[in-house]
Coordinates of C-alpha atoms and ligand atoms in Angstrom, one line a residue:
X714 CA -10.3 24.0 6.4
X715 CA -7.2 23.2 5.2
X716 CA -8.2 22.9 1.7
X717 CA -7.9 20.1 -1.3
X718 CA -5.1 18.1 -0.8
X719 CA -2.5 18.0 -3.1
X720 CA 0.6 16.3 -4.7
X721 CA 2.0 18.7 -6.7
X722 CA 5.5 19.2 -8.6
X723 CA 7.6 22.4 -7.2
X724 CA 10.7 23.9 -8.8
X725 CA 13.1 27.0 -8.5
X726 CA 16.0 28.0 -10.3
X727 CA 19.0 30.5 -9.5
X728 CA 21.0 31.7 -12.6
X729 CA 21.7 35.0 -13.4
X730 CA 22.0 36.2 -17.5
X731 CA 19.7 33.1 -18.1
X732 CA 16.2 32.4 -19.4
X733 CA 15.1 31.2 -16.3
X734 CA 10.6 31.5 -16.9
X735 CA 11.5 29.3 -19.9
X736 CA 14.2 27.1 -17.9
X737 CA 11.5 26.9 -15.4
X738 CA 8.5 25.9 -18.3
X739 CA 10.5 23.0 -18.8
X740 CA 11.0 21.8 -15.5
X741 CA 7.0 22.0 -15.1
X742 CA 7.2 20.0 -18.2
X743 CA 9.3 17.1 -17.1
X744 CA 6.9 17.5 -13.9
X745 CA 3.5 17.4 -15.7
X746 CA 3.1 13.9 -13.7
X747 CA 2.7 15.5 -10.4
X748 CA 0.1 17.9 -11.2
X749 CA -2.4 18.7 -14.4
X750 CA -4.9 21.5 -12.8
X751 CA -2.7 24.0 -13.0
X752 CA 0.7 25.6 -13.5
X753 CA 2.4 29.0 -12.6
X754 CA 5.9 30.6 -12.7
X755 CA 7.2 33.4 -10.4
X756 CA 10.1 35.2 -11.0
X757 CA 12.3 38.3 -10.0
X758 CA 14.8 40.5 -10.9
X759 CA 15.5 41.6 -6.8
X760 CA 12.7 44.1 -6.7
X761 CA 10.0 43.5 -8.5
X762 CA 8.6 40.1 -9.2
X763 CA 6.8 39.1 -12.0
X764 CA 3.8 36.2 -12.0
X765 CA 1.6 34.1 -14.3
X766 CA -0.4 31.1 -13.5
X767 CA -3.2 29.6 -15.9
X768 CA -5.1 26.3 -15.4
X769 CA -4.7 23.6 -17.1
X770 CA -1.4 21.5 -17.8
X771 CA 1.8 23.3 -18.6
X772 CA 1.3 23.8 -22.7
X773 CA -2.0 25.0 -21.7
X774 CA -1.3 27.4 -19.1
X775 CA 2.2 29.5 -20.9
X776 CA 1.8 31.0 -23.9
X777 CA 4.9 32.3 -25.8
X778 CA 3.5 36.0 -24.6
X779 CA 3.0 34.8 -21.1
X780 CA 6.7 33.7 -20.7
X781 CA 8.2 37.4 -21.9
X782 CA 7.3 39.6 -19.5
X783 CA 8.5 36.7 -16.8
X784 CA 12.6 38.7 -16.3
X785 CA 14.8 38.0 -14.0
X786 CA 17.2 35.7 -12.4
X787 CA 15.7 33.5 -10.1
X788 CA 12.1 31.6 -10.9
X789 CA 10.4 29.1 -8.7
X790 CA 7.3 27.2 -10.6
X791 CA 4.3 24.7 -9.7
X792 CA 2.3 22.3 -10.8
X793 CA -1.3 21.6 -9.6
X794 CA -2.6 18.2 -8.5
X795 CA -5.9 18.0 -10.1
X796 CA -8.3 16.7 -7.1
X797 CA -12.1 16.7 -6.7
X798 CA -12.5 19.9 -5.6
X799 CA -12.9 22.9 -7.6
X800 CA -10.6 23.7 -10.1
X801 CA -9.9 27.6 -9.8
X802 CA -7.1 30.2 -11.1
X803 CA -7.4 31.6 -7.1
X804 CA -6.0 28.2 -5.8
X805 CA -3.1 27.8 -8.4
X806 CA 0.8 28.6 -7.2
X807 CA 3.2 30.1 -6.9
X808 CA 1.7 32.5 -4.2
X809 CA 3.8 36.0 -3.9
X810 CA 4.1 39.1 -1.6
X811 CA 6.1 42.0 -1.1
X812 CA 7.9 42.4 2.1
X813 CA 9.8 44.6 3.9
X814 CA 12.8 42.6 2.6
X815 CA 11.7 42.7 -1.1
X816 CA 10.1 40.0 -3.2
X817 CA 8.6 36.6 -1.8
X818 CA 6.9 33.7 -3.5
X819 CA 6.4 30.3 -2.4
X820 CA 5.2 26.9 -4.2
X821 CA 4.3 23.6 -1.9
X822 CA 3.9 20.4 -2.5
X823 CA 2.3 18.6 0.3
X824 CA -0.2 18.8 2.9
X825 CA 0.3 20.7 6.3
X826 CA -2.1 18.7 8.7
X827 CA -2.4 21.6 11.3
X828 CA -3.3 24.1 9.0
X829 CA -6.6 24.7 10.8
X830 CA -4.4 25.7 13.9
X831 CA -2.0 27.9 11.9
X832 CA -4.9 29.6 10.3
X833 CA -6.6 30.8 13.4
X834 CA -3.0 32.0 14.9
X835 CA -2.2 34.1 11.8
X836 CA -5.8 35.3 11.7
X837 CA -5.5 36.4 15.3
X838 CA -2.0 38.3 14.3
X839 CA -4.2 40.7 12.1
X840 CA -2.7 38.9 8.9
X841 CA -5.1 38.5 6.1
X842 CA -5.9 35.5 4.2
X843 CA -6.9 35.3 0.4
X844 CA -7.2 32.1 0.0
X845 CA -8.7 28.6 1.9
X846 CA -4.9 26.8 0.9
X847 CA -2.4 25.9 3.9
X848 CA 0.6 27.1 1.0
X849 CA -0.6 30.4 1.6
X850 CA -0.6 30.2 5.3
X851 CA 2.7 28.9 5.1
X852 CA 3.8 32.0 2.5
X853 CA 2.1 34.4 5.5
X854 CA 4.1 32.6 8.3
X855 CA 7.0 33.8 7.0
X856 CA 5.9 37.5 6.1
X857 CA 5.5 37.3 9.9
X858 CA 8.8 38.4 11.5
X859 CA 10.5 36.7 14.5
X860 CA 10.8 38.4 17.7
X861 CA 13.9 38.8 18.7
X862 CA 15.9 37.2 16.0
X863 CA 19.1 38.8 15.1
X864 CA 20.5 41.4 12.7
X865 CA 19.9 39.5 9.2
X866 CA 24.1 39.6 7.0
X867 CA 24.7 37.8 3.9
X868 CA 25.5 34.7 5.7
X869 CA 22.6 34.9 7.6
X870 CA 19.5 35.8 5.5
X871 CA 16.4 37.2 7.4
X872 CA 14.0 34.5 6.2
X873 CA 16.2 31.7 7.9
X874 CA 14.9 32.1 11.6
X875 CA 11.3 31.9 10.2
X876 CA 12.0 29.3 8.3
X877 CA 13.3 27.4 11.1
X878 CA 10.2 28.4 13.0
X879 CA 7.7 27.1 10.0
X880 CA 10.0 23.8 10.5
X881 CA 8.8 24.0 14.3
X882 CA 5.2 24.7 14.0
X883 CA 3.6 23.4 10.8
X884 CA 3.1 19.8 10.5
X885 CA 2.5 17.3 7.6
X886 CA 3.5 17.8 4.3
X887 CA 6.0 20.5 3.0
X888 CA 8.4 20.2 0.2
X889 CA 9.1 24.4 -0.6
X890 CA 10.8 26.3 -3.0
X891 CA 10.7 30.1 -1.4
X892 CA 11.9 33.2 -4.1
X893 CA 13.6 35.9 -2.6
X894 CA 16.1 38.4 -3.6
X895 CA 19.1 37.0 -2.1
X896 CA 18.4 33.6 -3.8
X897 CA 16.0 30.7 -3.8
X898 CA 15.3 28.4 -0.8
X899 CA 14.5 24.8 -0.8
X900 CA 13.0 23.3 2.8
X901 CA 11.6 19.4 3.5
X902 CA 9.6 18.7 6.5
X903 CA 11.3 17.1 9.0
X904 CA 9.8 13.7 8.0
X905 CA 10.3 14.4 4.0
X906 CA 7.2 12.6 2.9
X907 CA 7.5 14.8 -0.6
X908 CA 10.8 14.8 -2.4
X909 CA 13.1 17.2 -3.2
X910 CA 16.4 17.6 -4.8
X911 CA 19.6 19.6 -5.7
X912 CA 21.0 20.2 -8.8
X913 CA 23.7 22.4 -10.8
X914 CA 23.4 24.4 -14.1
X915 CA 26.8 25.5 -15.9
X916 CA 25.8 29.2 -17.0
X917 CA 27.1 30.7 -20.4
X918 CA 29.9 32.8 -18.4
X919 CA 31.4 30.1 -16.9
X920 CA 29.2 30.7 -13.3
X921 CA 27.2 28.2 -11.7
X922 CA 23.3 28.2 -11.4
X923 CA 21.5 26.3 -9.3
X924 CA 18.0 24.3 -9.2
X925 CA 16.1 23.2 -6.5
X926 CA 12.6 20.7 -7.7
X927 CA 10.7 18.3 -6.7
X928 CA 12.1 15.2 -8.8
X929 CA 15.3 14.9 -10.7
X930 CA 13.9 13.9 -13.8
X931 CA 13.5 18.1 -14.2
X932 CA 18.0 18.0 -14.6
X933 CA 18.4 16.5 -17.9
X934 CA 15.6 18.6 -20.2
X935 CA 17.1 22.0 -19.2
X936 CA 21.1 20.8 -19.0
X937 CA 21.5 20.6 -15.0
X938 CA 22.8 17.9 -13.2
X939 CA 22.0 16.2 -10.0
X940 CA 24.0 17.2 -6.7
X941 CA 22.3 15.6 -3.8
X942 CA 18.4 15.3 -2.7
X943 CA 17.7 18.2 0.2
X944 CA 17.1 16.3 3.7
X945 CA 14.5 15.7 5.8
X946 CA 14.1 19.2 8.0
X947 CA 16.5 20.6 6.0
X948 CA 16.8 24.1 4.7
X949 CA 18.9 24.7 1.6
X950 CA 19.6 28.2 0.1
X951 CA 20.7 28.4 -3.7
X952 CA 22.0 32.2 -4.8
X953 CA 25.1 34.3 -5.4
X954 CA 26.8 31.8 -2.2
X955 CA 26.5 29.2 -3.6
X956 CA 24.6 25.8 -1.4
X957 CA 23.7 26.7 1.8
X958 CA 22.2 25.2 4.4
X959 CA 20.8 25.3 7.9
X960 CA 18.9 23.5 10.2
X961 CA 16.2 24.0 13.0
X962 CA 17.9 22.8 16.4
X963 CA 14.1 21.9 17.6
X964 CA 13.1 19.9 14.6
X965 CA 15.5 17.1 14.3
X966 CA 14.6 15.0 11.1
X967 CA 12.0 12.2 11.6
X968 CA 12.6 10.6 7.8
X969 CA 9.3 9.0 6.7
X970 CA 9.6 9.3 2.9
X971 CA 6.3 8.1 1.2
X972 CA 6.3 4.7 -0.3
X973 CA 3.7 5.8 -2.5
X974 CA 6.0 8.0 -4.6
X975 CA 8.3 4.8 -5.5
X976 CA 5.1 2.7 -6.0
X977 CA 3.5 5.3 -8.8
X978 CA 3.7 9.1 -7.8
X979 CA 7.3 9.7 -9.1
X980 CA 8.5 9.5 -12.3
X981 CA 10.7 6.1 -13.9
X982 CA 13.4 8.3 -14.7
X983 CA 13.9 10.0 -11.3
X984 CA 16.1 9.4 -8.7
X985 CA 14.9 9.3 -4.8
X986 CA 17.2 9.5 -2.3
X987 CA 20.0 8.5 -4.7
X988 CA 17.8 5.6 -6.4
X989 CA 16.5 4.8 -9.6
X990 CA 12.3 4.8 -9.1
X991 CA 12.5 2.7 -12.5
X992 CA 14.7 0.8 -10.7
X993 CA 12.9 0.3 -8.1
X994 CA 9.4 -0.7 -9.7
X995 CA 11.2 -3.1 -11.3
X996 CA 12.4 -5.1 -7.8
X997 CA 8.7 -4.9 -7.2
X998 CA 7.8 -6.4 -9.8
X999 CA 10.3 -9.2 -9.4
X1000 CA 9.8 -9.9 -6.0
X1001 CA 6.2 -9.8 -6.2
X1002 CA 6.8 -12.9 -9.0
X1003 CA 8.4 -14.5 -6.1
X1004 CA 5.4 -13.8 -3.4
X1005 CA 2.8 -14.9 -5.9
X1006 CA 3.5 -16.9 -8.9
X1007 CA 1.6 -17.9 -11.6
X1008 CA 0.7 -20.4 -14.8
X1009 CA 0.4 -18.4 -17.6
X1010 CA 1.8 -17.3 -21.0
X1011 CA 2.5 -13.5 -20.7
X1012 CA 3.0 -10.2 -18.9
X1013 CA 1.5 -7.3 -19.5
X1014 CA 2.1 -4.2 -17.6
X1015 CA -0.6 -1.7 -17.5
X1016 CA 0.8 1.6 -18.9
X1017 CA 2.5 3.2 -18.0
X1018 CA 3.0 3.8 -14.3
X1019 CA 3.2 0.0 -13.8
X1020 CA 6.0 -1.0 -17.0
X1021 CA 8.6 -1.0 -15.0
X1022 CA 6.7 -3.9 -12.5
X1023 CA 5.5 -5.5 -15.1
X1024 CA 9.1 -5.8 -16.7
X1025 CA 10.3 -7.0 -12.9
X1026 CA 7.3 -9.8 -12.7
X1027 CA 8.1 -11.4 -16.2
X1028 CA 11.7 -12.1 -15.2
X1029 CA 10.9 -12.7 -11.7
X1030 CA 8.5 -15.2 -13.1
X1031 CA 10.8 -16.3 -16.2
X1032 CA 7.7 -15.4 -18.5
X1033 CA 7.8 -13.2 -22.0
X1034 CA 7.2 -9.5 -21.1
X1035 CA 4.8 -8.4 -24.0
X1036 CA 2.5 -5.2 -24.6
X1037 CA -1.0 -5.8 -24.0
X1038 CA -2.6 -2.4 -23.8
X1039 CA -1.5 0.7 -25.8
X1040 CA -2.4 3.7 -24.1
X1041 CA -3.3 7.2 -25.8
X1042 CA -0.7 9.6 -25.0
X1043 CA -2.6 12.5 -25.7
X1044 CA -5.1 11.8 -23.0
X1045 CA -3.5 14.0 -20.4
X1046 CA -6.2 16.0 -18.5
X1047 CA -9.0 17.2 -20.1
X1048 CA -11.6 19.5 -19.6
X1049 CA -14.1 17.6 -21.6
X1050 CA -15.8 15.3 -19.3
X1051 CA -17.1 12.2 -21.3
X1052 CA -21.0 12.2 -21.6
X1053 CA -22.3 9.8 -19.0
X1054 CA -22.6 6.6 -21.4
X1055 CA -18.6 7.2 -22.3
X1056 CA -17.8 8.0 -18.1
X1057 CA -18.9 4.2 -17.5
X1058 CA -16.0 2.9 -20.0
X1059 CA -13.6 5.6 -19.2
X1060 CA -10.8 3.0 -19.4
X1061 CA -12.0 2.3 -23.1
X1062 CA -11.0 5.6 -23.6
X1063 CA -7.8 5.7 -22.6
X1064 CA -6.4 2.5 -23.3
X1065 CA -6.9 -0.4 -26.4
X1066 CA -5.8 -3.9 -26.4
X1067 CA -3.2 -5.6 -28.6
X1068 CA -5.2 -9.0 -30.0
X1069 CA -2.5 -9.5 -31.8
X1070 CA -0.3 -10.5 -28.7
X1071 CA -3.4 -11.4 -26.3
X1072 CA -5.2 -14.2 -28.5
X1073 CA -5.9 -17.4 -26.6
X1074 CA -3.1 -16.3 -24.1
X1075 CA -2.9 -16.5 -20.5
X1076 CA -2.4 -13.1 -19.3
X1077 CA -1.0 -11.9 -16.1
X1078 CA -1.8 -8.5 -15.8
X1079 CA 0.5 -6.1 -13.5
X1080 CA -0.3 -2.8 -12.1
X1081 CA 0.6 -0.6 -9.9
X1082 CA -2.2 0.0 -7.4
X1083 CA -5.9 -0.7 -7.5
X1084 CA -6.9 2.7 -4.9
X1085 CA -10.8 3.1 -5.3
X1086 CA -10.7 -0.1 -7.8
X1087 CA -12.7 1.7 -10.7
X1088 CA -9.6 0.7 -12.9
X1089 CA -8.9 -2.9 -12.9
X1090 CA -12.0 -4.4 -13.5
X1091 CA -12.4 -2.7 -17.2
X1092 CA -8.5 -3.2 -18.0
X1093 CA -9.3 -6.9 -17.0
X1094 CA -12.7 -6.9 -19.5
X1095 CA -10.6 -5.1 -22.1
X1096 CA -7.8 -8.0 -22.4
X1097 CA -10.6 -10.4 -22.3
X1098 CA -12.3 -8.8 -25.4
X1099 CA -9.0 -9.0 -26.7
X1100 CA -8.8 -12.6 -26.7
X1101 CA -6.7 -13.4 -23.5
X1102 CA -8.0 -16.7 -22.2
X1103 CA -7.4 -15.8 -18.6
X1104 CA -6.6 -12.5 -16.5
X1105 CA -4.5 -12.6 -13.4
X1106 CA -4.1 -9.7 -11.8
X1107 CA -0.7 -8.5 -10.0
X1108 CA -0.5 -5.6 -8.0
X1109 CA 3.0 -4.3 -7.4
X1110 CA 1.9 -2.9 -3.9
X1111 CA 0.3 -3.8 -1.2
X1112 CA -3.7 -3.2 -0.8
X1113 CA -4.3 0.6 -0.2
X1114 CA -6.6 0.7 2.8
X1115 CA -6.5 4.4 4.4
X1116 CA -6.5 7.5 3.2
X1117 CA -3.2 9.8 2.7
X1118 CA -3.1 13.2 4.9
X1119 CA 0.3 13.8 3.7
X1120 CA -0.2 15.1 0.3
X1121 CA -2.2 12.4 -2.1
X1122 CA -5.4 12.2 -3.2
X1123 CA -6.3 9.0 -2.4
X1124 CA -9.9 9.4 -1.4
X1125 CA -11.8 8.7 1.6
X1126 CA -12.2 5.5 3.6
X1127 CA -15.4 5.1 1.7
X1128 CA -14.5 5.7 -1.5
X1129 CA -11.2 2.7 -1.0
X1130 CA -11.8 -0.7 -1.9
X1131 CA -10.0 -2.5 0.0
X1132 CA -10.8 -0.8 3.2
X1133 CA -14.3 -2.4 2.8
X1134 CA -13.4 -5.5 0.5
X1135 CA -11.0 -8.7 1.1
X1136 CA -8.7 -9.7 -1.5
X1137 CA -11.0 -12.5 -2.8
X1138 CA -14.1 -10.1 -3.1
X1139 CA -12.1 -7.4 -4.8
X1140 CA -10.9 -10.6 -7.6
X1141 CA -14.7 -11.1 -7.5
X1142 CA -15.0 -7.8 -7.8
X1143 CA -12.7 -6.9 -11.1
X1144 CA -13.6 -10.4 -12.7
X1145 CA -10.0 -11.8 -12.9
X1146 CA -9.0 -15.5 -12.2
X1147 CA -6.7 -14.5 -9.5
X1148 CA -5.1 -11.2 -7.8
X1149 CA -2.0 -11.1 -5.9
X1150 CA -0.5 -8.1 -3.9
X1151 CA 3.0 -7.3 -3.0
X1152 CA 3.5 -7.9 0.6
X1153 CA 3.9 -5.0 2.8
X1154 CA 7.1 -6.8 4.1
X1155 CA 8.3 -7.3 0.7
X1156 CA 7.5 -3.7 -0.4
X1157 CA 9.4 -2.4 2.4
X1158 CA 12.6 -4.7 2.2
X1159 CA 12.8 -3.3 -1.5
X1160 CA 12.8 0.5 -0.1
X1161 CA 14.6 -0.4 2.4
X1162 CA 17.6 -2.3 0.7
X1163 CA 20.7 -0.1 0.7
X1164 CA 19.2 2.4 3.5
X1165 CA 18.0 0.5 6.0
X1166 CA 18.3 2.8 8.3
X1167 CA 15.8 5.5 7.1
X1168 CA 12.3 5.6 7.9
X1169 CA 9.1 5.6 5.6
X1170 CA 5.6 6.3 5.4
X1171 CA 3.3 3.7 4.5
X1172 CA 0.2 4.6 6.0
X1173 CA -2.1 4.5 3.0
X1174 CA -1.3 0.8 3.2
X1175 CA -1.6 0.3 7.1
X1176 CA -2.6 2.7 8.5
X1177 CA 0.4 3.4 10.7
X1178 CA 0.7 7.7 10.5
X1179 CA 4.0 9.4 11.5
X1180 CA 2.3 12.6 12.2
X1181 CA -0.3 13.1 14.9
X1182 CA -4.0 13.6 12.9
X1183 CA -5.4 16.0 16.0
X1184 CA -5.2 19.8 14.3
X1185 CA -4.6 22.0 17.3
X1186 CA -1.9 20.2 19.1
X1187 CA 1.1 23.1 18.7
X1188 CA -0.9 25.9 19.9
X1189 CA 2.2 26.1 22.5
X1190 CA 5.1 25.7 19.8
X1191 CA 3.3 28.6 17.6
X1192 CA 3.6 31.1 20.7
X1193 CA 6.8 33.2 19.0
X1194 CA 4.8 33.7 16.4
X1195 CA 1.2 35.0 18.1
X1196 CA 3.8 36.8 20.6
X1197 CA 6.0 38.5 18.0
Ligands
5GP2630 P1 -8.4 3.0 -9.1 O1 -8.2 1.7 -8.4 O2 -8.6 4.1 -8.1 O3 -9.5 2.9 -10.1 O4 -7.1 3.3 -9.9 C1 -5.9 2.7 -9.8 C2 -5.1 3.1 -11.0 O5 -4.9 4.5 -10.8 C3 -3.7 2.5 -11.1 O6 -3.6 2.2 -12.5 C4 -2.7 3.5 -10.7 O7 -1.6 3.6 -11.6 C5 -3.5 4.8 -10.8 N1 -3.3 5.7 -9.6 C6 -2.9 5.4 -8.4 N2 -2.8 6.4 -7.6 C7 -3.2 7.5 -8.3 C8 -3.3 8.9 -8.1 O8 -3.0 9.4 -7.0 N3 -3.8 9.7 -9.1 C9 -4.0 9.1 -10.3 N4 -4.4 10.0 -11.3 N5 -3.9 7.8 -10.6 C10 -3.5 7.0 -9.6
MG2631 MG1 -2.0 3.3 -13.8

């Protein structure tokens, strides 16, 4: 039970005298990517705190009047992956209490794979739960106080030791943002599959604030600049003391960054662990020209996830980059579900093709990822009706074959193509004269350049999981908390 997973976009934001709900509408913005079922904002002034969440994307969710009554100096906001299940107001974030110790709030992106475990400890600890999500029970783990631990002082914050004991006991997924009076907390799970970074906001009277969010693309809308990503296992405070940080003694950092968010999850513009994603997509692209070259005329990227690739490909390949397809931009998410006729050509809604650059061309064709493989074979029909001649089709990854537990909705092993097709009958499959994928080795060696020494998560392409998949294996490790 540990409800729909989800890739979401988290932020938080310390800066006293500032406009920090609308600082924060902004981030969720620049984060719109990560997450378009819903979007909330938290803040607090120390005692009180103050909440709205509304479904839908950001623009959708905030109204003008919604923002006002949102004072205070510290914020922490989320954005909703939108995934098959239901879409409800009850599951969006940020999720708040009051404590002994004043406000709390908490927005998560990930997915904690032992929720059912942690679930049935807090239950059994007379807590109550509102809510099927594994963010809450995290937000309830650390209502839950730790027995023992010492006297909490400004340097050391009460919410540290059970942060350090959520480090111990939850597995999976956890990129947090945490409100609290004394100033906003950032934690990664030890292996830091999600992202999360640092950043700095000069305030109008010459103090610092301080951001904490999911990618760093959220720095340059709102005036902040970058300071350093937060680590694997980490726990970073952002208040009146400036950075803080602390670690858990028993939960030494694992790294195991997912590929996936360099292949499409995060945004061009962002930097991961110190590296341009644009960057990045690019290499791909070039290297998988190198891999699997082809005759043909042009390059067309598929936007826009895959530009960057596409761009990489036509000078890997030494072949005109051109634009092929124009996407609407206005598609976002929408409530209003094509009638069935339409949901067949749901790419014909989204995207057009250029005959003017297409005509009698041979056309490669570079994307991203084909995951359930509903996409390629109407973007490959589309270029055809456009005139190309002939479609090759380049993937900028290798072939998704398992399903993530770590935070993205890729779908079951049924519902992935190439866990039941090989190459040749998913090119059968999409009608294209050829596909190619990036090698897995050649994925990696483009992660890997410059920090070689990290680990990563790649298990949606082979199946190799960092994290144990049995629920109920840290029944012993969540003792302090059923004894405290
Ligand atoms: P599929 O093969 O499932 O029909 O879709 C592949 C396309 O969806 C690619 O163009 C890729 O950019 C995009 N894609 C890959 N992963 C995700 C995801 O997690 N969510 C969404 N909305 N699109 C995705
Ligand atoms: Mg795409």
């Amino acid at each position: 039970m540990s409800g729909p997973k989800h890739e979401c976009g988290v932020f938080g934001i310390w800066a006293p005298g500032a406009d920090v709900a609308r600082l924060t509408f902004f981030a969720l913005y620049a984060l719109q990517h990560r997450g378009q079922e819903s979007a909330g904002i938290a803040t607090t002034d120390g005692e009180r705190v103050f909440t709205h969440r509304g479904l839908g994307l950001v623009t959708q969710a905030f109204t003008e009047d919604d923002l006002r009554p949102l004072v205070g100096g510290a914020a922490i906001g989320h954005n909703r992956y939108s995934t098959r299940g239901a879409t409800t107001l009850r599951n969006a974030q940020p999720f708040v209490l009051q404590t002994l110790h004043g406000p709390l709030g908490l927005a998560h992106n990930g997915n904690i794979t032992n929720a059912r475990t942690l679930r049935r400890l807090l239950l059994e600890k007379g807590v109550g739960l509102s809510t099927a999500s594994d963010s809450e029970l995290a937000l309830q783990a650390l209502a839950v106080p730790v027995a023992g631990a010492p006297e909490p002082t400004p340097a050391h914050p009460i919410w540290v030791p059970r942060l350090q004991r959520l480090l111990r006991v939850a597995e999976g997924a956890y990129s947090l943002t945490v409100l609290t009076r004394d100033g906003i907390f950032a934690v990664r799970d030890p292996h830091g599959f999600r992202p999360l970074c640092i950043g700095e906001l000069p305030l109008d009277d010459g103090r610092t604030g301080y951001i904490v969010a999911s990618e760093s693309c959220t720095l340059p809308p709102i005036g902040a600049r970058y300071v350093r990503d937060v680590e694997p296992g980490e726990i970073v405070r952002v208040g009146p003391r400036g950075v803080e940080s602390w670690r858990d003694p028993a939960a030494l950092p694992t790294p195991a960054m997912c590929v996936f968010e360099y292949v499409y999850f995060a945004r061009p513009d962002s930097d991961l662990e110190g590296r341009s994603v644009h960057l990045l997509r690019q290499r791909f692209g070039e290297r998988l020209a190198q891999e699997s070259p082809v005759e043909a005329d042009i390059v067309v990227g598929v936007p826009d996830s895959a530009l960057p690739a596409g761009i990489g490909f036509a000078r890997g390949a030494g072949l005109e980059y051109i634009e092929g397809l124009i996407k609407n931009r206005y598609i976002g998410r929408t409530f209003i579900q094509p009638d069935a006729k339409l949901r067949k050509d749901k790419v014909r809604l989204k995207y057009t093709p250029l005959r003017a650059n297409l005509e009698g061309k041979r056309v490669v064709l570079v994307d991203d990822s084909i995951v359930r493989g509903s996409t390629a074979g109407p973007l490959v029909q589309l270029l055809r009706d456009g005139g190309a001649a002939e479609v090759h089709v380049r993937i900028s990854s290798p072939p998704v074959r398992h399903p993530c537990f770590m935070g993205v909705d890729l779908g079951t092993h049924d519902e992935i193509i190439a866990h039941q097709k090989s190459v040749e009958e998913i090119r059968a499959h999409i009608g294209a004269d050829s596909l190619a994928y990036l090698s897995r080795a050649g994925m990696l060696e483009v992660v890997r350049a410059e920090s070689a020494e990290r680990g990563y998560c790649s298990a949606c392409f082979d199946g190799d999981y960092p994290i144990s998949l049995e629920d109920g294996t840290t029944k012993l490790q969540f003792e302090d908390i059923h004894g405290a």
